[in-house]
Each structure stands twice: as C-alpha cells, then as structure tokens.
XYZ file of C-alpha atoms in Angstrom:
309
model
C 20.610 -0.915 -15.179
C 17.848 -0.021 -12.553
C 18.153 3.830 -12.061
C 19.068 5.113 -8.191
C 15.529 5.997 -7.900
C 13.788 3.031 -8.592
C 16.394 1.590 -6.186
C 15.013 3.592 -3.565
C 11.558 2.424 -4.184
C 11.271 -0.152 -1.526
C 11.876 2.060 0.983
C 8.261 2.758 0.884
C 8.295 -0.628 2.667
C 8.433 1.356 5.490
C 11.730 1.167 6.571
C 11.951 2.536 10.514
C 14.520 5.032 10.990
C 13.059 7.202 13.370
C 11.518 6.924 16.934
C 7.929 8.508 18.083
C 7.046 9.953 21.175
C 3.875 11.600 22.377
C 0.742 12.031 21.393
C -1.156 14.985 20.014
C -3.718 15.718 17.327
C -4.002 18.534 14.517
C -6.412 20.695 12.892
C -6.224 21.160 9.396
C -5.576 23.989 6.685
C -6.350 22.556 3.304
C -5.344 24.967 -0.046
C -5.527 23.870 -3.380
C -2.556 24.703 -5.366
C -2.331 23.958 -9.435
C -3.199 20.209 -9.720
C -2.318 19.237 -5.791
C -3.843 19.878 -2.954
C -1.432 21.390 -0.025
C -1.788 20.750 3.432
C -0.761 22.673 6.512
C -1.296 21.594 10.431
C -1.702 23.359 13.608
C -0.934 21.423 16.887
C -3.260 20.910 19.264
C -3.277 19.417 22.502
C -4.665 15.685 22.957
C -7.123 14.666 25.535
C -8.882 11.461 24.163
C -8.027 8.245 26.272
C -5.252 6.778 23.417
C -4.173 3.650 25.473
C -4.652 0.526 23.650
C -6.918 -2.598 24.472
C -5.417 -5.383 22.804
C -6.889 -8.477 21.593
C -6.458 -11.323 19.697
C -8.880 -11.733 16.924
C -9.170 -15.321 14.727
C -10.518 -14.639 11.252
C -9.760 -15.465 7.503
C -7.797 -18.707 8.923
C -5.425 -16.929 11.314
C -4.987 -15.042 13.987
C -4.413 -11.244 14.245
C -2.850 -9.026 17.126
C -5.451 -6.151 17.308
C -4.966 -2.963 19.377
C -8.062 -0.230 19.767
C -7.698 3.613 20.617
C -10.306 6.075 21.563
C -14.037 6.761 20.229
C -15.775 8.021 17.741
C -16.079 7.236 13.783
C -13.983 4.165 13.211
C -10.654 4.552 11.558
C -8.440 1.075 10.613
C -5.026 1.492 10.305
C -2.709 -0.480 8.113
C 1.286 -0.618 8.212
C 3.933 -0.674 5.649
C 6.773 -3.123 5.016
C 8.893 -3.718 7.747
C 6.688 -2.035 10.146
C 3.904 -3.807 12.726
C 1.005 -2.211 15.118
C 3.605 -1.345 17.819
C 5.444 1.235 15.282
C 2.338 3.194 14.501
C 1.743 3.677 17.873
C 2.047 7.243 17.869
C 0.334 7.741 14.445
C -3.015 5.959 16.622
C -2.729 7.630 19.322
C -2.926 10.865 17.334
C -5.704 9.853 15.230
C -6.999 8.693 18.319
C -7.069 12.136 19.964
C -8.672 13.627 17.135
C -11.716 11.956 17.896
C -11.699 8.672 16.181
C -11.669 5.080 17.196
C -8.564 3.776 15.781
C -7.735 0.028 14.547
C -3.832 -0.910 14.307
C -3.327 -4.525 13.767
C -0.080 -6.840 12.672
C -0.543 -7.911 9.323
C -0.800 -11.474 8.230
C 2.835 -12.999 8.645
C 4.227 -9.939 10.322
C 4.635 -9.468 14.214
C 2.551 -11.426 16.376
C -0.144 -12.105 13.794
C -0.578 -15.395 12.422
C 0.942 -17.360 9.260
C -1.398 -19.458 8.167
C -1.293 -19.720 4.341
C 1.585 -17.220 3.934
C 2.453 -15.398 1.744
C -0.067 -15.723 -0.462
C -1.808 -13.536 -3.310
C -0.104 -10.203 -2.352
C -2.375 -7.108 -1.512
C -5.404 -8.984 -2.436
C -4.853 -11.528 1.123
C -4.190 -8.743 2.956
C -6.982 -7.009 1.627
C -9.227 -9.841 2.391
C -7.663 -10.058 5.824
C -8.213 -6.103 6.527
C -12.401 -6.992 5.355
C -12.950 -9.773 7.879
C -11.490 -8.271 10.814
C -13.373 -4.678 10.297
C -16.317 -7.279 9.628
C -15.751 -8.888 13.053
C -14.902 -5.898 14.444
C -18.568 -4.315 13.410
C -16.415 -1.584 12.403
C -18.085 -1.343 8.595
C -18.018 1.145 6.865
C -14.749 2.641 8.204
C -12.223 5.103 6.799
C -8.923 3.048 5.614
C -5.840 4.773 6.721
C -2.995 3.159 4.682
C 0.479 4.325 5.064
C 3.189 3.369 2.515
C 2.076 -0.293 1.107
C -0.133 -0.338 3.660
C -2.163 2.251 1.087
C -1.809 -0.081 -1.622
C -3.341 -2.703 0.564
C -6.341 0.286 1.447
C -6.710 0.832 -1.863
C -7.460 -2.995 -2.712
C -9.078 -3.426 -0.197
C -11.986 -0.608 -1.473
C -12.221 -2.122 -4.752
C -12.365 -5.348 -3.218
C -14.920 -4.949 -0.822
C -16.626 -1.690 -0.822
C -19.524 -1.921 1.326
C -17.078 -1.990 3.876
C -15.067 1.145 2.918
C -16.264 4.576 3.210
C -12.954 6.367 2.558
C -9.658 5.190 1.786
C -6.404 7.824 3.003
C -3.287 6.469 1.301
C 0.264 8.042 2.233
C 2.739 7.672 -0.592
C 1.733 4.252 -1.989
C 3.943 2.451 -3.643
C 1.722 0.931 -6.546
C 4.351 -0.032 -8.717
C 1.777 -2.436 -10.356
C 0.027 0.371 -11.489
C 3.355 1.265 -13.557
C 4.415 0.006 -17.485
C 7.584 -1.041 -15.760
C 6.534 -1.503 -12.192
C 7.264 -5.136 -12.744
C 10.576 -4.976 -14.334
C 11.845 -2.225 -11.767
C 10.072 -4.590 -9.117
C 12.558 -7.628 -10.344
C 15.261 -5.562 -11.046
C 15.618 -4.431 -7.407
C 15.046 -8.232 -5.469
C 17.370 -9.798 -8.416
C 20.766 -9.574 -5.654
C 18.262 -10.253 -2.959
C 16.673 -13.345 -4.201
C 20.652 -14.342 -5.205
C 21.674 -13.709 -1.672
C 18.832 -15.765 -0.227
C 19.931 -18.521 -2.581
C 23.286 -18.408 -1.116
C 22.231 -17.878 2.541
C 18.916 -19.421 3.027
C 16.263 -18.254 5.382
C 18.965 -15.672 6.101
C 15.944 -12.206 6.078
C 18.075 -10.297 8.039
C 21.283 -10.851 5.856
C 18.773 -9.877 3.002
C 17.419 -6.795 4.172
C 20.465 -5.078 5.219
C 21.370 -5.883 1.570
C 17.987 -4.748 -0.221
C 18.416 -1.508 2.826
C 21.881 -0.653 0.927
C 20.387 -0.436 -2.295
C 17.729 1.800 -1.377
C 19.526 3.754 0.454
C 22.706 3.870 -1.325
C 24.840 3.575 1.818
C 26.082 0.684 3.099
C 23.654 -1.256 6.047
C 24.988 -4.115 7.837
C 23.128 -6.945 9.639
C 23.379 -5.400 13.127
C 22.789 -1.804 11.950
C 21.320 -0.197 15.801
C 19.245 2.011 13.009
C 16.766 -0.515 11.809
C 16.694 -2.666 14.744
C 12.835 -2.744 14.951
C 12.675 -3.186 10.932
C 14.922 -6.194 11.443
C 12.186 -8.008 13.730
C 10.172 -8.221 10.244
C 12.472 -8.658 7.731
C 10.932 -11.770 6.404
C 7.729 -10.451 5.515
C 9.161 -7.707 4.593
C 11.280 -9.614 1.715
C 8.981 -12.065 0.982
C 5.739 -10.500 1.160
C 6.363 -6.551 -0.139
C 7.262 -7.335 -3.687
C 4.120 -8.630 -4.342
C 2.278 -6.559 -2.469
C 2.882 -3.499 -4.551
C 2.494 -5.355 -7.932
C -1.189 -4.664 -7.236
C -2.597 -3.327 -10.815
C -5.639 -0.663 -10.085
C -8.032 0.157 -12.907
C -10.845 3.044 -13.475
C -13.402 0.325 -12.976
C -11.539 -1.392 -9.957
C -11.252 2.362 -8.480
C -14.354 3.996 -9.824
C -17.335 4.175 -7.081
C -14.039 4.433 -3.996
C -13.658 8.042 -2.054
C -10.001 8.266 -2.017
C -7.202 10.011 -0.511
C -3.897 10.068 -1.890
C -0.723 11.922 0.192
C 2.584 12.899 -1.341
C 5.017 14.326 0.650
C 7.815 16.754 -0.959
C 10.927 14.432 -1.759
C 9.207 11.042 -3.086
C 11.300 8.744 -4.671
C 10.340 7.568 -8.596
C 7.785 5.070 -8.399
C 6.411 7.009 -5.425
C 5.465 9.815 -7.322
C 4.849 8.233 -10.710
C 2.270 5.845 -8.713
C 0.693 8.646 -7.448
C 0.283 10.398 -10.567
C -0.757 7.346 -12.268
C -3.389 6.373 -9.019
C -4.855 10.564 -9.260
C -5.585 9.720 -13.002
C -7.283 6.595 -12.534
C -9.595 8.160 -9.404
C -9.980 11.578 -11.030
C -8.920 13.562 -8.427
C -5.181 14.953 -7.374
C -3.380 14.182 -4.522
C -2.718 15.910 -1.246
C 0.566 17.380 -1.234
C 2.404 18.315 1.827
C 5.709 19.374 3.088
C 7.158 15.946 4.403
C 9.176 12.665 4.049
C 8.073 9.416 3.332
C 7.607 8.459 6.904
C 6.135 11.312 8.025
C 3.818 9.213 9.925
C 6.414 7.679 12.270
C 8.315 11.712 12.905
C 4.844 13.877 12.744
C 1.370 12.074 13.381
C -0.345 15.364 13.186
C 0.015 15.400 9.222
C -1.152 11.890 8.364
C -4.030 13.172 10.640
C -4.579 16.411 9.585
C -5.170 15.054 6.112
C -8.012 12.429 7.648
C -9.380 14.934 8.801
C -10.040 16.780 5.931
C-alpha cells in the first residue's frame, strides 16, 4: 500500500489553489541554522517596469509562448505540473522588481506552447527545450529558477548543458528519481489513474480530479471552481509529470553546478527525502524557510528573496 505521503507527492506538480495579486520584491535575511539554511524576507516596494512582452519563439522543433519582465542579470523561469507562464505571473513580476530580467515561458505540450514530439524523454526534453530558447534568447549564462518539477527540470538542465547555467534555484523538487523507491511510489500513485484513462480515454480532466483526490485526500470532482486553471493543463500534467520527476541525478551529473535547493516547513515525503538526497549529492544543504509548497503562487517575495541570496 502506497503510504498517505507518497500520495501527496504529486502535488508538487504544482497544483493551483491559490490566486496572486500584486507585485513587490524582497530583501533578504539569510541564517544558517544546524544543517539548513533559514530564510527570512522584508517587503519592499517594486518599481521596475514588470509588464510582459510576449513573443513567440520557434526552437528545438516547436514553438514556445515566451513572456519577458524587467532588466538586469537574466533570470529563466520554469513552471511546475499543472501550471503555465500566466500562473507565475506574480512570481516574475517580483523577481522582476528586484532587478532582474525575467524569462517565463509555457513548457513544451503545456499552454500555448507547441507539441511537436510530445511527450517525450521526460526532464531531459524539457531540459533541452529550456537550453535552446535561453540560447536564442542570448540569455546564457542565466540563473535557473525552477519551482516544483520545474526544479527538477533546472536541475537537468545544469548537468545537461552547463555553459549555459550559472546558478540553478530549485523550490521543493520533486526528484523522486533520485529515490530507491521513487519509481515504485511513482507507479504506485498513476496505477488508478492510468486504469481510469483506460476506461475513459483522453478523459485528463476526469483523471486529474482523480490523481487531485489522492493527493489530497479529499474528494475533487471534475468541475471543482478550485483548480479551474490546473484543469486547462491536465494533460500534460498526467502524461508528462510522471516522467518528469523520474529524473536520476548523480555526484558527477551534479558536480561542477551552483545550486540552490528550497524547502519550505510542511513538505510532503518524497519532497523532503529528494531534498535530502539532492543536498548530499551537491554537498551543500538546503534553504529552509517558513512556507508551503506553493509559496511561489501566495508570497513571491520568498522564492525571490532566496535568488537573491
């Protein structure tokens, strides 16, 4: 039986359950505590220009929605599961009115981004995908902000290619790959999904109100008003998230790549065993702070405040 934590794991998908508004920017407090790092923010208030220019950008065989904030040392940032540019809206424009020049962009498959070739290899396409546009972007070398997967993709993404990474921030990644029974707790959780979808095919909403219940242990249905912009990507985020945190990270893979890792105070199982597993493998502990898993959709200034650092 898959214990109620593991069950929760794909909620580091990114699951949206709460709206932003504003934009402002933090300074940073940085303690080191035992074997984490704590964080504490100040607000401030925002004056950088944070209104998007959008574009559409044709590389690695598809076409990406792109959206660019501010000035300054360039910062891509890369959504979760269930999440596209649009929801990290206010996490940009807050890194945006720190000072930076911010990169949000749909992932392959997800929002208004292309399919082409989808899914494919997991965290390594998207990884791939995340090079060429910061290549086409001349954005190189740029700080990798990855929230949730989005971190695992970050992280691949460094080992992958990195001349084109100067620092990787990942919030709470869900690298169950890097687990001895990531893979098992990974099929453990889709195994009524991947039933359902054999029942109901091409029915992704239908599936992720059922894969929503699990992880949240209360009953979601189909129309839920909750998870209304998490239902516009329900197919990638079934089809595409599983094997997106399979991703397997080694010392070697990891071992020239300034990283980042940010744990908030309640993670779920694979959360923080990932992380612990991740801080081994790059040496270094992670940043603790006092928040939820989606911190970066209720308070921008933390995600930011840790960037900053």
């Amino acid at each position: 039986m898959t214990r109620p934590r593991y069950r929760r794991a794909l909620a580091t998908a990114g699951v949206v359950t709460t709206l932003l508004a504003g934009a402002s920017c933090a300074d940073d407090d940085a303690t080191t505590r035992g074997d984490t790092t704590t964080m504490t923010t100040t607000m401030t208030t925002a004056t950088a220009d944070t209104d998007p220019t959008v574009s559409t950008i044709e590389v690695a065989g598809t076409t990406f929605h792109v959206e660019r904030r501010g000035s300054g040392a360039p910062r891509l940032l890369i959504h979760g599961g269930g999440e596209d540019a649009s929801m990290l809206a206010g996490q940009a424009e807050d890194l945006a009115a720190a000072g930076y020049e911010v990169v949000t962009y749909d992932r392959r498959g997800t929002g208004s981004s292309g399919r082409h070739d989808w899914p494919g290899e997991g965290a390594g396409q998207h990884a791939d995908d995340a090079a060429a546009l910061l290549d086409d972007l001349a954005m190189t070398p740029a700080t990798v902000v990855g929230v949730s997967s989005g971190g695992v993709i970050a992280l691949e993404l460094a080992a992958r290619h990195p001349a084109d990474v100067a620092r990787v921030v990942a919030w709470e990644p869900p690298a169950a790959g890097i687990l001895p029974d990531g893979v098992a707790a990974t099929a453990a959780i889709m195994a009524p999904v991947d039933a359902y979808l054999t029942d109901h095919p091409d029915d992704f909403v239908g599936a992720q109100a059922l894969l929503l219940s699990a992880i949240l242990g209360v009953p979601v249905t189909a129309d839920d008003p909750a998870f209304a912009a998490a239902r516009v990507n329900a197919e990638p985020m079934i089809r595409d998230e599983p094997q997106i945190t399979l991703a397997t990270f080694t010392a070697a893979d990891l071992a020239d790549v300034d990283a980042t890792i940010g744990i908030g105070s309640t993670p779920n199982e694979l959360v923080a065993g990932a992380v612990e597993r991740l801080s081994q493998v790059l040496g270094r502990p992670p940043v603790e702070v006092d928040a939820g898993h989606e911190v970066y959709l209720a308070d921008p200034t933390v995600l930011t405040a840790i960037v900053a650092t």
